[in-house]
Amino acid sequence: MSHNGLVSESVVAALNMELISYVVVRHTLRGEDSLIDNSGNEIELNIHKGLEGLGLLVGLRLSERLLYRQPSFGEWTPPGVSQFVARQFWKTAFGKRIDRLMHMNDIYFCLIDKNFQWLQGFPKMRGERIVSTTVLSAYGYSGETVAEDEGASPRTERLGSVPIHKDVLIYTVGILKGLIRVMYPTGSIEIHANLNNENETQFVLDFRSPTA
Amino acid sequence: MSAGALNFSNEGEKAFESGDKVSAEFFAITYGALVQQMVADLVQEEDVEVVNQQLDAMGRRIGSRLIEEYSVRSGVPACRTFAQAADAVALVGLRMFLNVTATVEPLREVGTDAFSIKFAENPLALFVELPEGPLRERLWYSNVICGVVVGALGMVGFLAEATFARDMLRGDAINEILLCFKGREKETFQIER
């Protein structure tokens, strides 16, 4: 019986949650030693960078495997990138296709997962709260920053070393960035994720040129 | 293979086929990134045993969660003996979650309830080569599997230790885990049926 290249989705989800937890624990434990007054913000930024960095690494390596078998020449178009993510990547990582793919003028795409597997162990969102990431990516990796949500309060949002919804989204966005970077190396792209109050997770691929 | 073992093997295959599945390559890449990060975080480069312990602890947490799905979906009745538990781990659990075909046999040592689990394919070790030096000599790259086994067994009352004896990443001919049972927890609560 030869190996067919598949494993159980639940063990992969558990592993990814452990990876996220490892990064969060590492930075929250280090942060507790800090004497800086604004250590809460610093912890958050370090967690974001750590999660995004590992996500990027996973995404870059995964792209080598996935694109190796794709008969494509030259650079991908934004619609091609979005279709590939919605079908191939989602099947590879989550065992299913994305539920909905919405687009505007072939330049702005929203991938909607109604029941994002990696958030199944997290409490459901209630009321008007929305979880959002903002991760900017333009012309390569240098100069990228993780922007804090306006109005978000890390101290009230995070309880000790336990990962939160946003950690999962930031890590997943990192994977997408690593994956798409190989397919669309010279164009600008902004990727972010939201979890709305209907517990739908949305991943936005925005290919519009950034406003200077 | 005994009739019981054959039944377990069939149950493992059915459980795997009926579950949601994702790419083994994605699994291996994710695990590799995490192990690489753990090694990079070592304060002392030679303290490879720390990574082994971290992988084991991580595996125990994963195992304590997977056992619930195992109980619901595997179709295998609760194990009553150490031999049945070893069969369940090797023939059902490893197949159901990792899609690994393994063999299991008792060790012929007086006074031990120990079993040898062998498998040739390791989905965690795709694309992996360990460099010569402390990593190749002391890192049990897939130690998370030992933790998963111990964590899962612990949730159903079996006290066990699992350790790698041989690893193809180190140049051995086969991957081998030694599973040694230490006893059983007395049940502290009743489940209504």
PDB file of C-alpha atoms in Angstrom, chain A residues 11-206:
ATOM      1  CA  VAL A  11      -4.015  16.329  13.078  1.00  0.00           C
ATOM      2  CA  VAL A  12      -2.823  19.086  10.743  1.00  0.00           C
ATOM      3  CA  ALA A  13      -5.161  21.600  12.371  1.00  0.00           C
ATOM      4  CA  ALA A  14      -3.874  20.555  15.800  1.00  0.00           C
ATOM      5  CA  LEU A  15      -0.271  20.945  14.653  1.00  0.00           C
ATOM      6  CA  ASN A  16      -0.893  24.432  13.289  1.00  0.00           C
ATOM      7  CA  MET A  17      -2.586  25.449  16.530  1.00  0.00           C
ATOM      8  CA  GLU A  18       0.475  24.212  18.424  1.00  0.00           C
ATOM      9  CA  LEU A  19       2.727  26.255  16.150  1.00  0.00           C
ATOM     10  CA  ILE A  20       0.673  29.376  16.844  1.00  0.00           C
ATOM     11  CA  SER A  21       0.670  28.623  20.558  1.00  0.00           C
ATOM     12  CA  TYR A  22       4.448  28.121  20.519  1.00  0.00           C
ATOM     13  CA  VAL A  23       4.992  31.592  19.055  1.00  0.00           C
ATOM     14  CA  VAL A  24       2.502  33.271  21.400  1.00  0.00           C
ATOM     15  CA  VAL A  25       3.940  31.576  24.489  1.00  0.00           C
ATOM     16  CA  ARG A  26       7.494  32.411  23.493  1.00  0.00           C
ATOM     17  CA  HIS A  27       6.790  36.116  23.176  1.00  0.00           C
ATOM     18  CA  THR A  28       4.440  36.483  26.127  1.00  0.00           C
ATOM     19  CA  LEU A  29       6.927  34.745  28.421  1.00  0.00           C
ATOM     20  CA  ARG A  30       9.777  36.911  27.186  1.00  0.00           C
ATOM     21  CA  GLY A  31       7.598  39.999  27.460  1.00  0.00           C
ATOM     22  CA  GLU A  32       6.936  39.349  31.121  1.00  0.00           C
ATOM     23  CA  ASP A  33      10.627  39.935  31.814  1.00  0.00           C
ATOM     24  CA  SER A  34      10.523  43.305  30.149  1.00  0.00           C
ATOM     25  CA  LEU A  35      10.698  46.480  32.217  1.00  0.00           C
ATOM     26  CA  ILE A  36       9.343  48.636  29.422  1.00  0.00           C
ATOM     27  CA  ASP A  37       6.060  50.303  30.275  1.00  0.00           C
ATOM     28  CA  ASN A  38       4.497  49.616  26.898  1.00  0.00           C
ATOM     29  CA  SER A  39       5.449  45.934  26.940  1.00  0.00           C
ATOM     30  CA  GLY A  40       1.888  44.999  26.014  1.00  0.00           C
ATOM     31  CA  ASN A  41       2.197  46.637  22.626  1.00  0.00           C
ATOM     32  CA  GLU A  42       5.686  45.284  22.127  1.00  0.00           C
ATOM     33  CA  ILE A  43       4.499  41.764  22.918  1.00  0.00           C
ATOM     34  CA  GLU A  44       1.708  42.118  20.377  1.00  0.00           C
ATOM     35  CA  LEU A  45       4.047  43.337  17.672  1.00  0.00           C
ATOM     36  CA  ASN A  46       6.515  40.530  18.338  1.00  0.00           C
ATOM     37  CA  ILE A  47       3.756  37.936  18.255  1.00  0.00           C
ATOM     38  CA  HIS A  48       2.528  39.315  14.943  1.00  0.00           C
ATOM     39  CA  LYS A  49       5.999  39.293  13.445  1.00  0.00           C
ATOM     40  CA  GLY A  50       6.698  35.796  14.718  1.00  0.00           C
ATOM     41  CA  LEU A  51       3.426  34.371  13.392  1.00  0.00           C
ATOM     42  CA  GLU A  52       3.710  36.191  10.097  1.00  0.00           C
ATOM     43  CA  GLY A  53       7.322  35.067   9.708  1.00  0.00           C
ATOM     44  CA  LEU A  54       6.554  31.404  10.238  1.00  0.00           C
ATOM     45  CA  GLY A  55       3.506  31.689   7.999  1.00  0.00           C
ATOM     46  CA  LEU A  56       5.658  33.226   5.279  1.00  0.00           C
ATOM     47  CA  LEU A  57       8.143  30.375   5.564  1.00  0.00           C
ATOM     48  CA  VAL A  58       5.405  27.756   5.320  1.00  0.00           C
ATOM     49  CA  GLY A  59       3.799  29.559   2.392  1.00  0.00           C
ATOM     50  CA  LEU A  60       7.055  29.926   0.486  1.00  0.00           C
ATOM     51  CA  ARG A  61       7.947  26.267   0.915  1.00  0.00           C
ATOM     52  CA  LEU A  62       4.438  25.144   0.059  1.00  0.00           C
ATOM     53  CA  SER A  63       4.468  27.180  -3.131  1.00  0.00           C
ATOM     54  CA  GLU A  64       7.486  25.208  -4.327  1.00  0.00           C
ATOM     55  CA  ARG A  65       5.490  21.996  -3.987  1.00  0.00           C
ATOM     56  CA  LEU A  66       2.204  23.241  -5.412  1.00  0.00           C
ATOM     57  CA  LEU A  67       3.528  25.273  -8.318  1.00  0.00           C
ATOM     58  CA  TYR A  68       5.907  22.517  -9.370  1.00  0.00           C
ATOM     59  CA  ARG A  69       2.900  20.659 -10.756  1.00  0.00           C
ATOM     60  CA  GLN A  70       1.153  23.653 -12.344  1.00  0.00           C
ATOM     61  CA  PRO A  71       1.635  24.024 -16.108  1.00  0.00           C
ATOM     62  CA  SER A  72       1.887  27.788 -16.107  1.00  0.00           C
ATOM     63  CA  PHE A  73       4.296  30.186 -17.758  1.00  0.00           C
ATOM     64  CA  GLY A  74       5.334  33.601 -16.595  1.00  0.00           C
ATOM     65  CA  GLU A  75       3.598  35.617 -13.950  1.00  0.00           C
ATOM     66  CA  TRP A  76       0.115  34.848 -12.714  1.00  0.00           C
ATOM     67  CA  THR A  77      -2.729  37.319 -13.111  1.00  0.00           C
ATOM     68  CA  PRO A  78      -4.709  38.490 -10.080  1.00  0.00           C
ATOM     69  CA  PRO A  79      -7.747  36.372 -11.060  1.00  0.00           C
ATOM     70  CA  GLY A  80      -5.486  33.358 -11.587  1.00  0.00           C
ATOM     71  CA  VAL A  81      -3.844  33.840  -8.203  1.00  0.00           C
ATOM     72  CA  SER A  82      -7.205  34.127  -6.479  1.00  0.00           C
ATOM     73  CA  GLN A  83      -8.646  31.051  -8.171  1.00  0.00           C
ATOM     74  CA  PHE A  84      -5.551  29.059  -7.279  1.00  0.00           C
ATOM     75  CA  VAL A  85      -5.775  30.079  -3.634  1.00  0.00           C
ATOM     76  CA  ALA A  86      -9.512  29.413  -3.479  1.00  0.00           C
ATOM     77  CA  ARG A  87      -9.246  25.939  -4.969  1.00  0.00           C
ATOM     78  CA  GLN A  88      -5.763  24.444  -4.793  1.00  0.00           C
ATOM     79  CA  PHE A  89      -4.451  26.003  -1.615  1.00  0.00           C
ATOM     80  CA  TRP A  90      -7.664  25.586   0.376  1.00  0.00           C
ATOM     81  CA  LYS A  91      -7.880  21.958  -0.672  1.00  0.00           C
ATOM     82  CA  THR A  92      -4.235  21.415   0.249  1.00  0.00           C
ATOM     83  CA  ALA A  93      -4.428  23.004   3.698  1.00  0.00           C
ATOM     84  CA  PHE A  94      -8.058  22.613   4.755  1.00  0.00           C
ATOM     85  CA  GLY A  95      -9.336  19.706   2.706  1.00  0.00           C
ATOM     86  CA  LYS A  96     -12.004  21.675   0.870  1.00  0.00           C
ATOM     87  CA  ARG A  97     -12.541  24.521  -1.547  1.00  0.00           C
ATOM     88  CA  ILE A  98     -13.322  28.021  -0.373  1.00  0.00           C
ATOM     89  CA  ASP A  99     -17.052  28.577   0.049  1.00  0.00           C
ATOM     90  CA  ARG A 100     -17.339  31.806  -1.918  1.00  0.00           C
ATOM     91  CA  LEU A 101     -15.040  33.932  -4.045  1.00  0.00           C
ATOM     92  CA  MET A 102     -16.212  37.485  -4.636  1.00  0.00           C
ATOM     93  CA  HIS A 103     -14.365  39.971  -6.783  1.00  0.00           C
ATOM     94  CA  MET A 104     -14.488  43.551  -7.991  1.00  0.00           C
ATOM     95  CA  ASN A 105     -13.057  44.454 -11.391  1.00  0.00           C
ATOM     96  CA  ASP A 106     -10.541  41.589 -11.353  1.00  0.00           C
ATOM     97  CA  ILE A 107      -8.397  43.539  -8.913  1.00  0.00           C
ATOM     98  CA  TYR A 108      -9.963  43.042  -5.479  1.00  0.00           C
ATOM     99  CA  PHE A 109     -10.935  39.580  -4.261  1.00  0.00           C
ATOM    100  CA  CYS A 110     -12.655  38.338  -1.148  1.00  0.00           C
ATOM    101  CA  LEU A 111     -12.423  34.649  -0.251  1.00  0.00           C
ATOM    102  CA  ILE A 112     -15.091  33.650   2.246  1.00  0.00           C
ATOM    103  CA  ASP A 113     -14.858  30.540   4.411  1.00  0.00           C
ATOM    104  CA  LYS A 114     -18.115  30.003   6.276  1.00  0.00           C
ATOM    105  CA  ASN A 115     -16.615  27.634   8.805  1.00  0.00           C
ATOM    106  CA  PHE A 116     -12.863  28.206   8.935  1.00  0.00           C
ATOM    107  CA  GLN A 117     -11.370  24.964  10.232  1.00  0.00           C
ATOM    108  CA  TRP A 118      -8.623  26.546  12.280  1.00  0.00           C
ATOM    109  CA  LEU A 119     -11.065  28.620  14.324  1.00  0.00           C
ATOM    110  CA  GLN A 120     -13.282  25.695  15.273  1.00  0.00           C
ATOM    111  CA  GLY A 121     -11.724  25.443  18.715  1.00  0.00           C
ATOM    112  CA  PHE A 122     -12.254  29.138  19.445  1.00  0.00           C
ATOM    113  CA  PRO A 123     -15.350  30.753  20.956  1.00  0.00           C
ATOM    114  CA  LYS A 124     -17.919  32.105  18.529  1.00  0.00           C
ATOM    115  CA  MET A 125     -17.930  35.835  17.987  1.00  0.00           C
ATOM    116  CA  ARG A 126     -20.965  37.665  19.308  1.00  0.00           C
ATOM    117  CA  GLY A 127     -22.550  41.029  18.799  1.00  0.00           C
ATOM    118  CA  GLU A 128     -20.781  43.656  16.745  1.00  0.00           C
ATOM    119  CA  ARG A 129     -17.213  42.562  17.452  1.00  0.00           C
ATOM    120  CA  ILE A 130     -15.128  41.929  14.381  1.00  0.00           C
ATOM    121  CA  VAL A 131     -11.614  40.523  14.373  1.00  0.00           C
ATOM    122  CA  SER A 132      -9.366  41.970  11.717  1.00  0.00           C
ATOM    123  CA  THR A 133      -5.757  41.901  10.634  1.00  0.00           C
ATOM    124  CA  THR A 134      -4.050  44.466   8.518  1.00  0.00           C
ATOM    125  CA  VAL A 135      -0.889  43.195   6.968  1.00  0.00           C
ATOM    126  CA  LEU A 136       0.562  45.285   4.184  1.00  0.00           C
ATOM    127  CA  SER A 137       2.804  43.850   1.522  1.00  0.00           C
ATOM    128  CA  ALA A 138       4.250  45.838  -1.340  1.00  0.00           C
ATOM    129  CA  TYR A 139       7.350  45.399  -3.478  1.00  0.00           C
ATOM    130  CA  GLY A 140       9.039  42.743  -1.401  1.00  0.00           C
ATOM    131  CA  TYR A 141       9.448  42.131   2.280  1.00  0.00           C
ATOM    132  CA  SER A 142      11.578  45.010   3.465  1.00  0.00           C
ATOM    133  CA  GLY A 143       9.679  47.745   5.160  1.00  0.00           C
ATOM    134  CA  GLU A 144       6.648  45.631   5.912  1.00  0.00           C
ATOM    135  CA  THR A 145       4.943  46.419   9.155  1.00  0.00           C
ATOM    136  CA  VAL A 146       2.125  45.030  11.204  1.00  0.00           C
ATOM    137  CA  ALA A 147      -0.373  47.761  11.925  1.00  0.00           C
ATOM    138  CA  GLU A 148      -2.272  47.774  15.182  1.00  0.00           C
ATOM    139  CA  ASP A 149      -6.036  47.797  14.929  1.00  0.00           C
ATOM    140  CA  GLU A 150      -7.456  51.164  15.750  1.00  0.00           C
ATOM    141  CA  GLY A 151      -9.276  50.860  19.020  1.00  0.00           C
ATOM    142  CA  ALA A 152      -7.998  47.374  19.721  1.00  0.00           C
ATOM    143  CA  SER A 153      -6.646  46.887  23.202  1.00  0.00           C
ATOM    144  CA  PRO A 154      -4.100  44.083  23.482  1.00  0.00           C
ATOM    145  CA  ARG A 155      -4.358  43.945  27.242  1.00  0.00           C
ATOM    146  CA  THR A 156      -8.057  43.293  27.336  1.00  0.00           C
ATOM    147  CA  GLU A 157      -8.076  41.122  24.249  1.00  0.00           C
ATOM    148  CA  ARG A 158      -5.312  38.669  25.190  1.00  0.00           C
ATOM    149  CA  LEU A 159      -5.465  36.525  28.306  1.00  0.00           C
ATOM    150  CA  GLY A 160      -2.003  35.332  29.256  1.00  0.00           C
ATOM    151  CA  SER A 161      -0.391  33.012  26.716  1.00  0.00           C
ATOM    152  CA  VAL A 162      -3.572  31.697  25.133  1.00  0.00           C
ATOM    153  CA  PRO A 163      -3.835  32.294  21.370  1.00  0.00           C
ATOM    154  CA  ILE A 164      -6.717  34.431  20.140  1.00  0.00           C
ATOM    155  CA  HIS A 165      -8.644  34.511  16.869  1.00  0.00           C
ATOM    156  CA  LYS A 166      -6.415  37.213  15.461  1.00  0.00           C
ATOM    157  CA  ASP A 167      -3.289  35.087  15.928  1.00  0.00           C
ATOM    158  CA  VAL A 168      -4.793  32.405  13.699  1.00  0.00           C
ATOM    159  CA  LEU A 169      -5.723  34.947  11.041  1.00  0.00           C
ATOM    160  CA  ILE A 170      -2.301  36.615  11.091  1.00  0.00           C
ATOM    161  CA  TYR A 171      -0.556  33.271  10.680  1.00  0.00           C
ATOM    162  CA  THR A 172      -2.870  32.253   7.828  1.00  0.00           C
ATOM    163  CA  VAL A 173      -2.334  35.604   6.118  1.00  0.00           C
ATOM    164  CA  GLY A 174       1.410  34.976   6.455  1.00  0.00           C
ATOM    165  CA  ILE A 175       1.033  31.659   4.647  1.00  0.00           C
ATOM    166  CA  LEU A 176      -0.935  33.366   1.877  1.00  0.00           C
ATOM    167  CA  LYS A 177       1.711  36.058   1.570  1.00  0.00           C
ATOM    168  CA  GLY A 178       4.463  33.475   1.213  1.00  0.00           C
ATOM    169  CA  LEU A 179       2.465  31.489  -1.312  1.00  0.00           C
ATOM    170  CA  ILE A 180       1.391  34.450  -3.430  1.00  0.00           C
ATOM    171  CA  ARG A 181       4.788  36.128  -3.335  1.00  0.00           C
ATOM    172  CA  VAL A 182       6.143  33.381  -5.578  1.00  0.00           C
ATOM    173  CA  MET A 183       3.216  33.550  -7.992  1.00  0.00           C
ATOM    174  CA  TYR A 184       3.051  37.343  -8.192  1.00  0.00           C
ATOM    175  CA  PRO A 185       6.573  38.518  -7.373  1.00  0.00           C
ATOM    176  CA  THR A 186       6.643  42.060  -8.737  1.00  0.00           C
ATOM    177  CA  GLY A 187       3.108  43.310  -8.283  1.00  0.00           C
ATOM    178  CA  SER A 188       1.675  44.989  -5.236  1.00  0.00           C
ATOM    179  CA  ILE A 189      -0.776  43.143  -3.067  1.00  0.00           C
ATOM    180  CA  GLU A 190      -2.441  43.799   0.246  1.00  0.00           C
ATOM    181  CA  ILE A 191      -3.707  40.776   2.160  1.00  0.00           C
ATOM    182  CA  HIS A 192      -5.847  40.887   5.245  1.00  0.00           C
ATOM    183  CA  ALA A 193      -8.412  38.768   7.029  1.00  0.00           C
ATOM    184  CA  ASN A 194     -11.593  39.443   8.957  1.00  0.00           C
ATOM    185  CA  LEU A 195     -13.851  37.347  11.123  1.00  0.00           C
ATOM    186  CA  ASN A 196     -17.312  38.867  11.091  1.00  0.00           C
ATOM    187  CA  ASN A 197     -20.200  38.532  13.511  1.00  0.00           C
ATOM    188  CA  GLU A 198     -21.711  35.764  11.405  1.00  0.00           C
ATOM    189  CA  ASN A 199     -18.529  33.775  12.114  1.00  0.00           C
ATOM    190  CA  GLU A 200     -17.563  33.873   8.470  1.00  0.00           C
ATOM    191  CA  THR A 201     -13.858  34.313   7.835  1.00  0.00           C
ATOM    192  CA  GLN A 202     -12.936  36.539   4.923  1.00  0.00           C
ATOM    193  CA  PHE A 203      -9.525  36.731   3.296  1.00  0.00           C
ATOM    194  CA  VAL A 204      -9.048  39.799   1.123  1.00  0.00           C
ATOM    195  CA  LEU A 205      -6.540  39.861  -1.735  1.00  0.00           C
ATOM    196  CA  ASP A 206      -6.280  43.482  -2.826  1.00  0.00           C
TER     197      ASP A 206
END
